[in-house]
């Protein structure tokens, strides 16, 4: 069994990961893209760093191509969890009152009350 | 079957066993991606639902500099882990042992720093039930820390026995390194989303 990569590649990947960390800190404190913009750039840099680790340190670049599915399939499932919960994110701590409940409360507040 | 044929067949079996071992590890990593991915997804959803003042207050209680130091420690440890794999692949067990010990030491350093960070939080009365942010913080960093601890134990155990390994045990070192790199990948995401953004 021989290692498919070499020390130079590993050293360069490590330096790229450290540079990515410095860039992430710089973007977080020195660049104002708005909160969503900074979050997007921060996560994008993290994705690039994670890809470098997976491809070179974890040797996925040198494995059979279909093995990539072993990583991507769970990532897709996580994305489904994330995006399917996004409708709940706009509440900002407000108590959610469904339109049906609001209607009943509105009726109850009227003279004569709800029936 | 002639002797060369039998030898070739044995070598094929060995390669295939090595491949199966790595594939099993990748399947395990897939299940870990779902676990940590679910934690992170829940954190993002809760974070976007939290009042801004809760986020601002919670961020002020965290020390990103300490987490940044720990990020460099884990990146360096990933490098030494892959060097251990490189060394064992060339039959250099002594260098592999050295690299495994350095990796374990860096992992232990990460845990010590994390321990001080947790102690600081508890001293200020910040516990998992402090608010939603810290509930997620302790859940994610706690599970990650547990993975680092398990990794350190396995690294030390492997370093102790690596000199007795033959070429059939190469997959053991490779799989351990895969696990360790995964722990690094999780931290690559946790550092910016919890401490910085």
PDB file of C-alpha atoms in Angstrom:
ATOM      1  CA  UNK A   1       0.000   0.000   0.000  1.00  0.00           C
ATOM      2  CA  UNK A   2       1.566   3.277  -0.961  1.00  0.00           C
ATOM      3  CA  UNK A   3       0.416   6.729   0.015  1.00  0.00           C
ATOM      4  CA  UNK A   4      -1.045   8.337  -3.125  1.00  0.00           C
ATOM      5  CA  UNK A   5      -0.012  11.886  -2.159  1.00  0.00           C
ATOM      6  CA  UNK A   6       3.297  13.272  -0.936  1.00  0.00           C
ATOM      7  CA  UNK A   7       4.659  15.485   1.837  1.00  0.00           C
ATOM      8  CA  UNK A   8       4.685  18.646  -0.304  1.00  0.00           C
ATOM      9  CA  UNK A   9       0.968  18.319  -1.054  1.00  0.00           C
ATOM     10  CA  UNK A  10       0.227  17.745   2.647  1.00  0.00           C
ATOM     11  CA  UNK A  11       2.300  20.763   3.696  1.00  0.00           C
ATOM     12  CA  UNK A  12       0.599  22.990   1.102  1.00  0.00           C
ATOM     13  CA  UNK A  13      -2.861  21.825   2.203  1.00  0.00           C
ATOM     14  CA  UNK A  14      -1.978  22.573   5.842  1.00  0.00           C
ATOM     15  CA  UNK A  15      -0.772  26.074   4.904  1.00  0.00           C
ATOM     16  CA  UNK A  16      -3.949  26.649   2.854  1.00  0.00           C
ATOM     17  CA  UNK A  17      -6.077  25.598   5.860  1.00  0.00           C
ATOM     18  CA  UNK A  18      -4.223  28.022   8.136  1.00  0.00           C
ATOM     19  CA  UNK A  19      -4.550  30.807   5.558  1.00  0.00           C
ATOM     20  CA  UNK A  20      -8.272  30.039   5.290  1.00  0.00           C
ATOM     21  CA  UNK A  21      -8.617  30.391   9.066  1.00  0.00           C
ATOM     22  CA  UNK A  22      -6.888  33.798   9.008  1.00  0.00           C
ATOM     23  CA  UNK A  23      -9.110  34.949   6.119  1.00  0.00           C
ATOM     24  CA  UNK A  24     -12.220  33.799   8.037  1.00  0.00           C
ATOM     25  CA  UNK A  25     -11.209  35.868  11.090  1.00  0.00           C
ATOM     26  CA  UNK A  26     -10.386  38.860   8.847  1.00  0.00           C
ATOM     27  CA  UNK A  27     -13.765  38.679   7.089  1.00  0.00           C
ATOM     28  CA  UNK A  28     -15.618  38.339  10.406  1.00  0.00           C
ATOM     29  CA  UNK A  29     -14.077  41.471  11.961  1.00  0.00           C
ATOM     30  CA  UNK A  30     -12.826  43.708   9.140  1.00  0.00           C
ATOM     31  CA  UNK A  31     -15.262  43.216   6.274  1.00  0.00           C
ATOM     32  CA  UNK A  32     -18.840  44.362   6.567  1.00  0.00           C
ATOM     33  CA  UNK A  33     -21.030  42.514   4.085  1.00  0.00           C
ATOM     34  CA  UNK A  34     -23.998  42.590   6.421  1.00  0.00           C
ATOM     35  CA  UNK A  35     -24.761  39.727   8.777  1.00  0.00           C
ATOM     36  CA  UNK A  36     -26.050  37.289   6.080  1.00  0.00           C
ATOM     37  CA  UNK A  37     -23.153  38.230   3.753  1.00  0.00           C
ATOM     38  CA  UNK A  38     -20.486  37.595   6.390  1.00  0.00           C
ATOM     39  CA  UNK A  39     -22.196  34.340   7.378  1.00  0.00           C
ATOM     40  CA  UNK A  40     -22.263  33.228   3.744  1.00  0.00           C
ATOM     41  CA  UNK A  41     -18.563  34.026   3.178  1.00  0.00           C
ATOM     42  CA  UNK A  42     -17.584  32.358   6.488  1.00  0.00           C
ATOM     43  CA  UNK A  43     -19.437  29.157   5.606  1.00  0.00           C
ATOM     44  CA  UNK A  44     -18.075  29.247   2.041  1.00  0.00           C
ATOM     45  CA  UNK A  45     -14.481  29.392   3.338  1.00  0.00           C
ATOM     46  CA  UNK A  46     -15.290  26.532   5.766  1.00  0.00           C
ATOM     47  CA  UNK A  47     -16.645  24.448   2.858  1.00  0.00           C
ATOM     48  CA  UNK A  48     -13.453  25.074   0.840  1.00  0.00           C
ATOM     49  CA  UNK A  49     -11.285  24.119   3.850  1.00  0.00           C
ATOM     50  CA  UNK A  50     -13.334  20.971   4.540  1.00  0.00           C
ATOM     51  CA  UNK A  51     -13.093  19.993   0.848  1.00  0.00           C
ATOM     52  CA  UNK A  52      -9.294  20.275   0.991  1.00  0.00           C
ATOM     53  CA  UNK A  53      -9.165  18.037   4.065  1.00  0.00           C
ATOM     54  CA  UNK A  54     -11.537  15.452   2.568  1.00  0.00           C
ATOM     55  CA  UNK A  55      -9.846  15.308  -0.850  1.00  0.00           C
ATOM     56  CA  UNK A  56      -6.188  15.359   0.181  1.00  0.00           C
ATOM     57  CA  UNK A  57      -5.783  14.449   3.869  1.00  0.00           C
ATOM     58  CA  UNK A  58      -8.563  11.846   3.710  1.00  0.00           C
ATOM     59  CA  UNK A  59      -7.457  10.721   0.220  1.00  0.00           C
ATOM     60  CA  UNK A  60     -10.975  10.803  -1.255  1.00  0.00           C
ATOM     61  CA  UNK A  61      -9.482  12.294  -4.446  1.00  0.00           C
ATOM     62  CA  UNK A  62      -7.643   9.005  -4.976  1.00  0.00           C
ATOM     63  CA  UNK A  63     -10.519   6.659  -4.095  1.00  0.00           C
ATOM     64  CA  UNK A  64     -13.188   5.273  -6.415  1.00  0.00           C
ATOM     65  CA  UNK A  65     -15.400   8.109  -7.607  1.00  0.00           C
ATOM     66  CA  UNK A  66     -18.636   6.624  -6.257  1.00  0.00           C
ATOM     67  CA  UNK A  67     -17.228   6.833  -2.712  1.00  0.00           C
ATOM     68  CA  UNK A  68     -17.887  10.565  -2.976  1.00  0.00           C
ATOM     69  CA  UNK A  69     -21.553   9.591  -2.632  1.00  0.00           C
ATOM     70  CA  UNK A  70     -20.831   8.275   0.873  1.00  0.00           C
ATOM     71  CA  UNK A  71     -20.058  11.877   1.859  1.00  0.00           C
ATOM     72  CA  UNK A  72     -22.491  13.763  -0.347  1.00  0.00           C
ATOM     73  CA  UNK A  73     -25.585  11.698   0.483  1.00  0.00           C
ATOM     74  CA  UNK A  74     -25.541  12.537   4.234  1.00  0.00           C
ATOM     75  CA  UNK A  75     -24.717  16.161   3.375  1.00  0.00           C
ATOM     76  CA  UNK A  76     -27.858  16.297   1.189  1.00  0.00           C
ATOM     77  CA  UNK A  77     -29.928  14.845   4.059  1.00  0.00           C
ATOM     78  CA  UNK A  78     -28.552  17.521   6.397  1.00  0.00           C
ATOM     79  CA  UNK A  79     -29.439  20.218   3.854  1.00  0.00           C
ATOM     80  CA  UNK A  80     -33.007  18.853   3.780  1.00  0.00           C
ATOM     81  CA  UNK A  81     -33.188  19.144   7.598  1.00  0.00           C
ATOM     82  CA  UNK A  82     -31.804  22.671   7.429  1.00  0.00           C
ATOM     83  CA  UNK A  83     -33.964  24.051   4.633  1.00  0.00           C
ATOM     84  CA  UNK A  84     -37.153  22.296   5.734  1.00  0.00           C
ATOM     85  CA  UNK A  85     -36.854  24.168   9.050  1.00  0.00           C
ATOM     86  CA  UNK A  86     -36.188  27.565   7.485  1.00  0.00           C
ATOM     87  CA  UNK A  87     -39.856  28.631   7.607  1.00  0.00           C
ATOM     88  CA  UNK A  88     -39.497  28.643  11.413  1.00  0.00           C
ATOM     89  CA  UNK A  89     -36.565  31.036  11.390  1.00  0.00           C
ATOM     90  CA  UNK A  90     -38.372  34.328  10.801  1.00  0.00           C
ATOM     91  CA  UNK A  91     -39.969  34.491  14.229  1.00  0.00           C
ATOM     92  CA  UNK A  92     -37.058  36.268  15.992  1.00  0.00           C
ATOM     93  CA  UNK A  93     -38.269  35.223  19.413  1.00  0.00           C
ATOM     94  CA  UNK A  94     -41.860  36.322  18.749  1.00  0.00           C
ATOM     95  CA  UNK A  95     -44.490  33.926  19.918  1.00  0.00           C
ATOM     96  CA  UNK A  96     -46.083  32.268  16.915  1.00  0.00           C
ATOM     97  CA  UNK A  97     -49.847  32.586  16.769  1.00  0.00           C
ATOM     98  CA  UNK A  98     -51.507  30.724  13.929  1.00  0.00           C
ATOM     99  CA  UNK A  99     -54.115  32.599  11.842  1.00  0.00           C
ATOM    100  CA  UNK A 100     -56.805  30.190  13.140  1.00  0.00           C
ATOM    101  CA  UNK A 101     -56.021  31.055  16.775  1.00  0.00           C
ATOM    102  CA  UNK A 102     -55.906  34.767  15.938  1.00  0.00           C
ATOM    103  CA  UNK A 103     -59.389  34.483  14.397  1.00  0.00           C
ATOM    104  CA  UNK A 104     -60.819  32.850  17.550  1.00  0.00           C
ATOM    105  CA  UNK A 105     -59.150  35.444  19.794  1.00  0.00           C
ATOM    106  CA  UNK A 106     -60.479  38.233  17.604  1.00  0.00           C
ATOM    107  CA  UNK A 107     -63.996  36.857  17.921  1.00  0.00           C
ATOM    108  CA  UNK A 108     -63.564  36.454  21.704  1.00  0.00           C
ATOM    109  CA  UNK A 109     -62.508  40.100  21.994  1.00  0.00           C
ATOM    110  CA  UNK A 110     -65.697  41.263  20.250  1.00  0.00           C
ATOM    111  CA  UNK A 111     -68.683  42.240  22.400  1.00  0.00           C
ATOM    112  CA  UNK A 112     -70.690  39.098  23.018  1.00  0.00           C
ATOM    113  CA  UNK A 113     -67.560  36.852  22.932  1.00  0.00           C
ATOM    114  CA  UNK A 114     -66.860  33.735  20.882  1.00  0.00           C
ATOM    115  CA  UNK A 115     -69.466  31.063  20.514  1.00  0.00           C
TER     116      UNK A 115
ATOM    117  CA  UNK B   1      -2.953 -23.186  -8.454  1.00  0.00           C
ATOM    118  CA  UNK B   2       0.716 -22.423  -9.015  1.00  0.00           C
ATOM    119  CA  UNK B   3       2.621 -20.590  -6.300  1.00  0.00           C
ATOM    120  CA  UNK B   4       2.840 -17.195  -8.097  1.00  0.00           C
ATOM    121  CA  UNK B   5      -0.895 -17.358  -8.839  1.00  0.00           C
ATOM    122  CA  UNK B   6      -1.678 -18.184  -5.215  1.00  0.00           C
ATOM    123  CA  UNK B   7       0.554 -15.334  -4.084  1.00  0.00           C
ATOM    124  CA  UNK B   8      -1.174 -12.902  -6.458  1.00  0.00           C
ATOM    125  CA  UNK B   9      -4.562 -14.093  -5.230  1.00  0.00           C
ATOM    126  CA  UNK B  10      -3.470 -13.529  -1.604  1.00  0.00           C
ATOM    127  CA  UNK B  11      -2.280 -10.033  -2.471  1.00  0.00           C
ATOM    128  CA  UNK B  12      -5.658  -9.277  -4.119  1.00  0.00           C
ATOM    129  CA  UNK B  13      -7.457 -10.448  -0.978  1.00  0.00           C
ATOM    130  CA  UNK B  14      -5.278  -8.182   1.100  1.00  0.00           C
ATOM    131  CA  UNK B  15      -5.978  -5.157  -1.138  1.00  0.00           C
ATOM    132  CA  UNK B  16      -9.679  -5.899  -1.124  1.00  0.00           C
ATOM    133  CA  UNK B  17      -9.732  -6.296   2.678  1.00  0.00           C
ATOM    134  CA  UNK B  18      -7.905  -2.979   2.976  1.00  0.00           C
ATOM    135  CA  UNK B  19     -10.445  -1.328   0.688  1.00  0.00           C
ATOM    136  CA  UNK B  20     -13.386  -2.796   2.608  1.00  0.00           C
ATOM    137  CA  UNK B  21     -11.951  -1.514   5.880  1.00  0.00           C
ATOM    138  CA  UNK B  22     -11.674   2.026   4.507  1.00  0.00           C
ATOM    139  CA  UNK B  23     -15.141   1.869   2.972  1.00  0.00           C
ATOM    140  CA  UNK B  24     -16.543   0.801   6.362  1.00  0.00           C
ATOM    141  CA  UNK B  25     -14.852   3.819   7.904  1.00  0.00           C
ATOM    142  CA  UNK B  26     -16.346   6.118   5.274  1.00  0.00           C
ATOM    143  CA  UNK B  27     -19.810   4.710   6.012  1.00  0.00           C
ATOM    144  CA  UNK B  28     -19.236   5.418   9.711  1.00  0.00           C
ATOM    145  CA  UNK B  29     -18.118   8.958   8.830  1.00  0.00           C
ATOM    146  CA  UNK B  30     -21.310   9.322   6.775  1.00  0.00           C
ATOM    147  CA  UNK B  31     -23.372   8.574   9.899  1.00  0.00           C
ATOM    148  CA  UNK B  32     -21.261  11.069  11.863  1.00  0.00           C
ATOM    149  CA  UNK B  33     -21.873  13.731   9.200  1.00  0.00           C
ATOM    150  CA  UNK B  34     -25.612  13.257   9.744  1.00  0.00           C
ATOM    151  CA  UNK B  35     -25.262  13.581  13.527  1.00  0.00           C
ATOM    152  CA  UNK B  36     -23.097  16.701  13.561  1.00  0.00           C
ATOM    153  CA  UNK B  37     -24.935  18.053  10.512  1.00  0.00           C
ATOM    154  CA  UNK B  38     -28.229  17.812  12.396  1.00  0.00           C
ATOM    155  CA  UNK B  39     -26.702  19.640  15.400  1.00  0.00           C
ATOM    156  CA  UNK B  40     -25.368  22.411  13.166  1.00  0.00           C
ATOM    157  CA  UNK B  41     -28.632  22.683  11.207  1.00  0.00           C
ATOM    158  CA  UNK B  42     -30.625  22.970  14.445  1.00  0.00           C
ATOM    159  CA  UNK B  43     -28.171  25.589  15.732  1.00  0.00           C
ATOM    160  CA  UNK B  44     -28.550  27.666  12.541  1.00  0.00           C
ATOM    161  CA  UNK B  45     -32.355  27.481  12.723  1.00  0.00           C
ATOM    162  CA  UNK B  46     -32.381  28.428  16.438  1.00  0.00           C
ATOM    163  CA  UNK B  47     -29.807  31.167  15.861  1.00  0.00           C
ATOM    164  CA  UNK B  48     -31.912  32.743  13.102  1.00  0.00           C
ATOM    165  CA  UNK B  49     -34.965  32.599  15.369  1.00  0.00           C
ATOM    166  CA  UNK B  50     -33.211  34.123  18.403  1.00  0.00           C
ATOM    167  CA  UNK B  51     -33.656  37.776  19.325  1.00  0.00           C
ATOM    168  CA  UNK B  52     -30.531  39.693  18.245  1.00  0.00           C
ATOM    169  CA  UNK B  53     -29.798  40.851  21.805  1.00  0.00           C
ATOM    170  CA  UNK B  54     -29.490  37.198  22.946  1.00  0.00           C
ATOM    171  CA  UNK B  55     -27.002  36.511  20.129  1.00  0.00           C
ATOM    172  CA  UNK B  56     -24.974  39.672  20.881  1.00  0.00           C
ATOM    173  CA  UNK B  57     -24.892  38.947  24.632  1.00  0.00           C
ATOM    174  CA  UNK B  58     -23.884  35.296  24.082  1.00  0.00           C
ATOM    175  CA  UNK B  59     -21.131  36.175  21.592  1.00  0.00           C
ATOM    176  CA  UNK B  60     -19.599  38.554  24.152  1.00  0.00           C
ATOM    177  CA  UNK B  61     -19.210  35.633  26.574  1.00  0.00           C
ATOM    178  CA  UNK B  62     -17.129  33.638  24.054  1.00  0.00           C
ATOM    179  CA  UNK B  63     -13.398  34.097  23.424  1.00  0.00           C
ATOM    180  CA  UNK B  64     -12.818  33.619  19.706  1.00  0.00           C
ATOM    181  CA  UNK B  65      -9.038  33.977  20.198  1.00  0.00           C
ATOM    182  CA  UNK B  66      -8.947  30.749  22.242  1.00  0.00           C
ATOM    183  CA  UNK B  67     -11.037  28.923  19.637  1.00  0.00           C
ATOM    184  CA  UNK B  68      -8.789  30.279  16.860  1.00  0.00           C
ATOM    185  CA  UNK B  69      -5.734  28.912  18.676  1.00  0.00           C
ATOM    186  CA  UNK B  70      -7.509  25.551  18.942  1.00  0.00           C
ATOM    187  CA  UNK B  71      -8.281  25.666  15.204  1.00  0.00           C
ATOM    188  CA  UNK B  72      -4.572  25.951  14.415  1.00  0.00           C
ATOM    189  CA  UNK B  73      -3.841  23.119  16.868  1.00  0.00           C
ATOM    190  CA  UNK B  74      -6.322  20.806  15.109  1.00  0.00           C
ATOM    191  CA  UNK B  75      -5.089  21.736  11.615  1.00  0.00           C
ATOM    192  CA  UNK B  76      -1.527  20.969  12.696  1.00  0.00           C
ATOM    193  CA  UNK B  77      -2.682  17.676  14.233  1.00  0.00           C
ATOM    194  CA  UNK B  78      -4.406  16.714  10.966  1.00  0.00           C
ATOM    195  CA  UNK B  79      -1.105  17.313   9.179  1.00  0.00           C
ATOM    196  CA  UNK B  80       0.817  15.115  11.626  1.00  0.00           C
ATOM    197  CA  UNK B  81      -1.908  12.410  11.326  1.00  0.00           C
ATOM    198  CA  UNK B  82      -1.553  12.277   7.551  1.00  0.00           C
ATOM    199  CA  UNK B  83       2.243  12.166   7.953  1.00  0.00           C
ATOM    200  CA  UNK B  84       1.768   9.103  10.185  1.00  0.00           C
ATOM    201  CA  UNK B  85      -0.166   7.397   7.370  1.00  0.00           C
ATOM    202  CA  UNK B  86       2.533   8.418   4.902  1.00  0.00           C
ATOM    203  CA  UNK B  87       5.217   6.942   7.179  1.00  0.00           C
ATOM    204  CA  UNK B  88       3.465   3.574   7.752  1.00  0.00           C
ATOM    205  CA  UNK B  89       2.783   3.261   4.015  1.00  0.00           C
ATOM    206  CA  UNK B  90       6.547   3.333   3.517  1.00  0.00           C
ATOM    207  CA  UNK B  91       7.141   0.863   6.336  1.00  0.00           C
ATOM    208  CA  UNK B  92       8.696   3.545   8.550  1.00  0.00           C
ATOM    209  CA  UNK B  93       7.099   2.506  11.845  1.00  0.00           C
ATOM    210  CA  UNK B  94       9.360   4.670  14.005  1.00  0.00           C
ATOM    211  CA  UNK B  95       8.357   7.882  12.229  1.00  0.00           C
ATOM    212  CA  UNK B  96       4.712   6.758  12.237  1.00  0.00           C
ATOM    213  CA  UNK B  97       4.895   6.281  16.005  1.00  0.00           C
ATOM    214  CA  UNK B  98       6.419   9.766  16.453  1.00  0.00           C
ATOM    215  CA  UNK B  99       3.728  11.379  14.317  1.00  0.00           C
ATOM    216  CA  UNK B 100       0.939   9.542  16.183  1.00  0.00           C
ATOM    217  CA  UNK B 101       2.331  10.742  19.526  1.00  0.00           C
ATOM    218  CA  UNK B 102       2.567  14.351  18.286  1.00  0.00           C
ATOM    219  CA  UNK B 103      -1.024  14.097  16.974  1.00  0.00           C
ATOM    220  CA  UNK B 104      -2.239  12.737  20.324  1.00  0.00           C
ATOM    221  CA  UNK B 105      -0.347  15.503  22.187  1.00  0.00           C
ATOM    222  CA  UNK B 106      -1.965  18.174  19.992  1.00  0.00           C
ATOM    223  CA  UNK B 107      -5.378  16.584  20.586  1.00  0.00           C
ATOM    224  CA  UNK B 108      -4.724  16.627  24.337  1.00  0.00           C
ATOM    225  CA  UNK B 109      -3.686  20.303  24.102  1.00  0.00           C
ATOM    226  CA  UNK B 110      -6.990  21.046  22.349  1.00  0.00           C
ATOM    227  CA  UNK B 111      -8.873  19.358  25.199  1.00  0.00           C
ATOM    228  CA  UNK B 112      -6.932  21.221  27.905  1.00  0.00           C
ATOM    229  CA  UNK B 113      -7.667  24.573  26.244  1.00  0.00           C
ATOM    230  CA  UNK B 114     -11.316  23.569  25.831  1.00  0.00           C
ATOM    231  CA  UNK B 115     -11.391  22.548  29.514  1.00  0.00           C
ATOM    232  CA  UNK B 116     -10.202  26.018  30.559  1.00  0.00           C
ATOM    233  CA  UNK B 117     -12.809  27.563  28.280  1.00  0.00           C
ATOM    234  CA  UNK B 118     -15.593  25.491  29.849  1.00  0.00           C
ATOM    235  CA  UNK B 119     -14.297  26.239  33.370  1.00  0.00           C
ATOM    236  CA  UNK B 120     -14.444  29.977  32.579  1.00  0.00           C
ATOM    237  CA  UNK B 121     -18.056  29.626  31.472  1.00  0.00           C
ATOM    238  CA  UNK B 122     -19.079  27.672  34.575  1.00  0.00           C
ATOM    239  CA  UNK B 123     -17.313  30.237  36.820  1.00  0.00           C
ATOM    240  CA  UNK B 124     -19.532  32.928  35.295  1.00  0.00           C
ATOM    241  CA  UNK B 125     -22.626  30.829  35.881  1.00  0.00           C
ATOM    242  CA  UNK B 126     -22.994  29.986  32.200  1.00  0.00           C
ATOM    243  CA  UNK B 127     -24.277  26.452  31.881  1.00  0.00           C
ATOM    244  CA  UNK B 128     -26.153  24.583  29.144  1.00  0.00           C
ATOM    245  CA  UNK B 129     -29.510  25.861  30.427  1.00  0.00           C
ATOM    246  CA  UNK B 130     -28.306  29.513  30.415  1.00  0.00           C
ATOM    247  CA  UNK B 131     -30.053  30.269  27.116  1.00  0.00           C
ATOM    248  CA  UNK B 132     -30.763  28.621  23.756  1.00  0.00           C
ATOM    249  CA  UNK B 133     -27.435  29.761  22.314  1.00  0.00           C
ATOM    250  CA  UNK B 134     -25.400  28.160  25.098  1.00  0.00           C
ATOM    251  CA  UNK B 135     -27.566  25.037  24.993  1.00  0.00           C
ATOM    252  CA  UNK B 136     -26.462  24.566  21.373  1.00  0.00           C
ATOM    253  CA  UNK B 137     -22.890  25.667  22.152  1.00  0.00           C
ATOM    254  CA  UNK B 138     -22.404  23.051  24.876  1.00  0.00           C
ATOM    255  CA  UNK B 139     -24.136  20.348  22.826  1.00  0.00           C
ATOM    256  CA  UNK B 140     -21.985  20.849  19.725  1.00  0.00           C
ATOM    257  CA  UNK B 141     -18.638  21.574  21.364  1.00  0.00           C
ATOM    258  CA  UNK B 142     -19.285  18.881  24.006  1.00  0.00           C
ATOM    259  CA  UNK B 143     -19.925  16.154  21.447  1.00  0.00           C
ATOM    260  CA  UNK B 144     -16.962  17.369  19.429  1.00  0.00           C
ATOM    261  CA  UNK B 145     -14.755  17.307  22.535  1.00  0.00           C
ATOM    262  CA  UNK B 146     -15.914  13.760  23.273  1.00  0.00           C
ATOM    263  CA  UNK B 147     -14.840  12.742  19.763  1.00  0.00           C
ATOM    264  CA  UNK B 148     -11.443  14.389  20.302  1.00  0.00           C
ATOM    265  CA  UNK B 149     -11.057  12.507  23.606  1.00  0.00           C
ATOM    266  CA  UNK B 150     -11.872   9.151  21.958  1.00  0.00           C
ATOM    267  CA  UNK B 151      -9.444  10.026  19.141  1.00  0.00           C
ATOM    268  CA  UNK B 152      -6.641  10.824  21.597  1.00  0.00           C
ATOM    269  CA  UNK B 153      -7.149   7.500  23.404  1.00  0.00           C
ATOM    270  CA  UNK B 154      -7.067   5.586  20.094  1.00  0.00           C
ATOM    271  CA  UNK B 155      -3.993   7.523  18.919  1.00  0.00           C
ATOM    272  CA  UNK B 156      -2.091   6.704  22.114  1.00  0.00           C
ATOM    273  CA  UNK B 157      -3.141   3.044  21.912  1.00  0.00           C
ATOM    274  CA  UNK B 158      -2.059   2.829  18.256  1.00  0.00           C
ATOM    275  CA  UNK B 159       1.244   4.596  18.961  1.00  0.00           C
ATOM    276  CA  UNK B 160       1.989   2.019  21.665  1.00  0.00           C
ATOM    277  CA  UNK B 161       1.362  -0.918  19.333  1.00  0.00           C
ATOM    278  CA  UNK B 162       2.404   0.419  15.926  1.00  0.00           C
ATOM    279  CA  UNK B 163       5.851  -1.170  16.048  1.00  0.00           C
ATOM    280  CA  UNK B 164       4.219  -4.602  16.234  1.00  0.00           C
ATOM    281  CA  UNK B 165       2.047  -3.898  13.175  1.00  0.00           C
ATOM    282  CA  UNK B 166       2.713  -5.591   9.865  1.00  0.00           C
ATOM    283  CA  UNK B 167       1.514  -4.363   6.478  1.00  0.00           C
ATOM    284  CA  UNK B 168      -1.962  -5.821   7.138  1.00  0.00           C
ATOM    285  CA  UNK B 169      -2.435  -3.251   9.898  1.00  0.00           C
ATOM    286  CA  UNK B 170      -1.860  -0.304   7.573  1.00  0.00           C
ATOM    287  CA  UNK B 171      -5.652   0.130   7.298  1.00  0.00           C
ATOM    288  CA  UNK B 172      -5.832   0.593  11.074  1.00  0.00           C
ATOM    289  CA  UNK B 173      -3.610   3.685  10.951  1.00  0.00           C
ATOM    290  CA  UNK B 174      -5.345   4.994   7.824  1.00  0.00           C
ATOM    291  CA  UNK B 175      -8.806   4.585   9.410  1.00  0.00           C
ATOM    292  CA  UNK B 176      -7.705   6.255  12.617  1.00  0.00           C
ATOM    293  CA  UNK B 177      -6.358   9.170  10.561  1.00  0.00           C
ATOM    294  CA  UNK B 178      -9.674   9.338   8.651  1.00  0.00           C
ATOM    295  CA  UNK B 179     -11.521   9.630  11.975  1.00  0.00           C
ATOM    296  CA  UNK B 180      -9.122  12.318  13.173  1.00  0.00           C
ATOM    297  CA  UNK B 181      -9.481  14.363   9.965  1.00  0.00           C
ATOM    298  CA  UNK B 182     -13.253  14.164  10.324  1.00  0.00           C
ATOM    299  CA  UNK B 183     -12.962  15.613  13.843  1.00  0.00           C
ATOM    300  CA  UNK B 184     -10.925  18.435  12.292  1.00  0.00           C
ATOM    301  CA  UNK B 185     -13.570  19.012   9.580  1.00  0.00           C
ATOM    302  CA  UNK B 186     -16.303  19.355  12.220  1.00  0.00           C
ATOM    303  CA  UNK B 187     -14.259  22.011  14.032  1.00  0.00           C
ATOM    304  CA  UNK B 188     -13.641  23.833  10.730  1.00  0.00           C
ATOM    305  CA  UNK B 189     -17.414  24.463  10.650  1.00  0.00           C
ATOM    306  CA  UNK B 190     -17.957  25.014  14.381  1.00  0.00           C
ATOM    307  CA  UNK B 191     -15.281  27.709  14.729  1.00  0.00           C
ATOM    308  CA  UNK B 192     -16.789  30.304  12.340  1.00  0.00           C
ATOM    309  CA  UNK B 193     -20.478  29.645  12.972  1.00  0.00           C
ATOM    310  CA  UNK B 194     -20.281  29.547  16.777  1.00  0.00           C
ATOM    311  CA  UNK B 195     -17.433  31.938  17.618  1.00  0.00           C
ATOM    312  CA  UNK B 196     -17.180  34.428  14.761  1.00  0.00           C
ATOM    313  CA  UNK B 197     -20.356  34.993  12.777  1.00  0.00           C
TER     314      UNK B 197
END
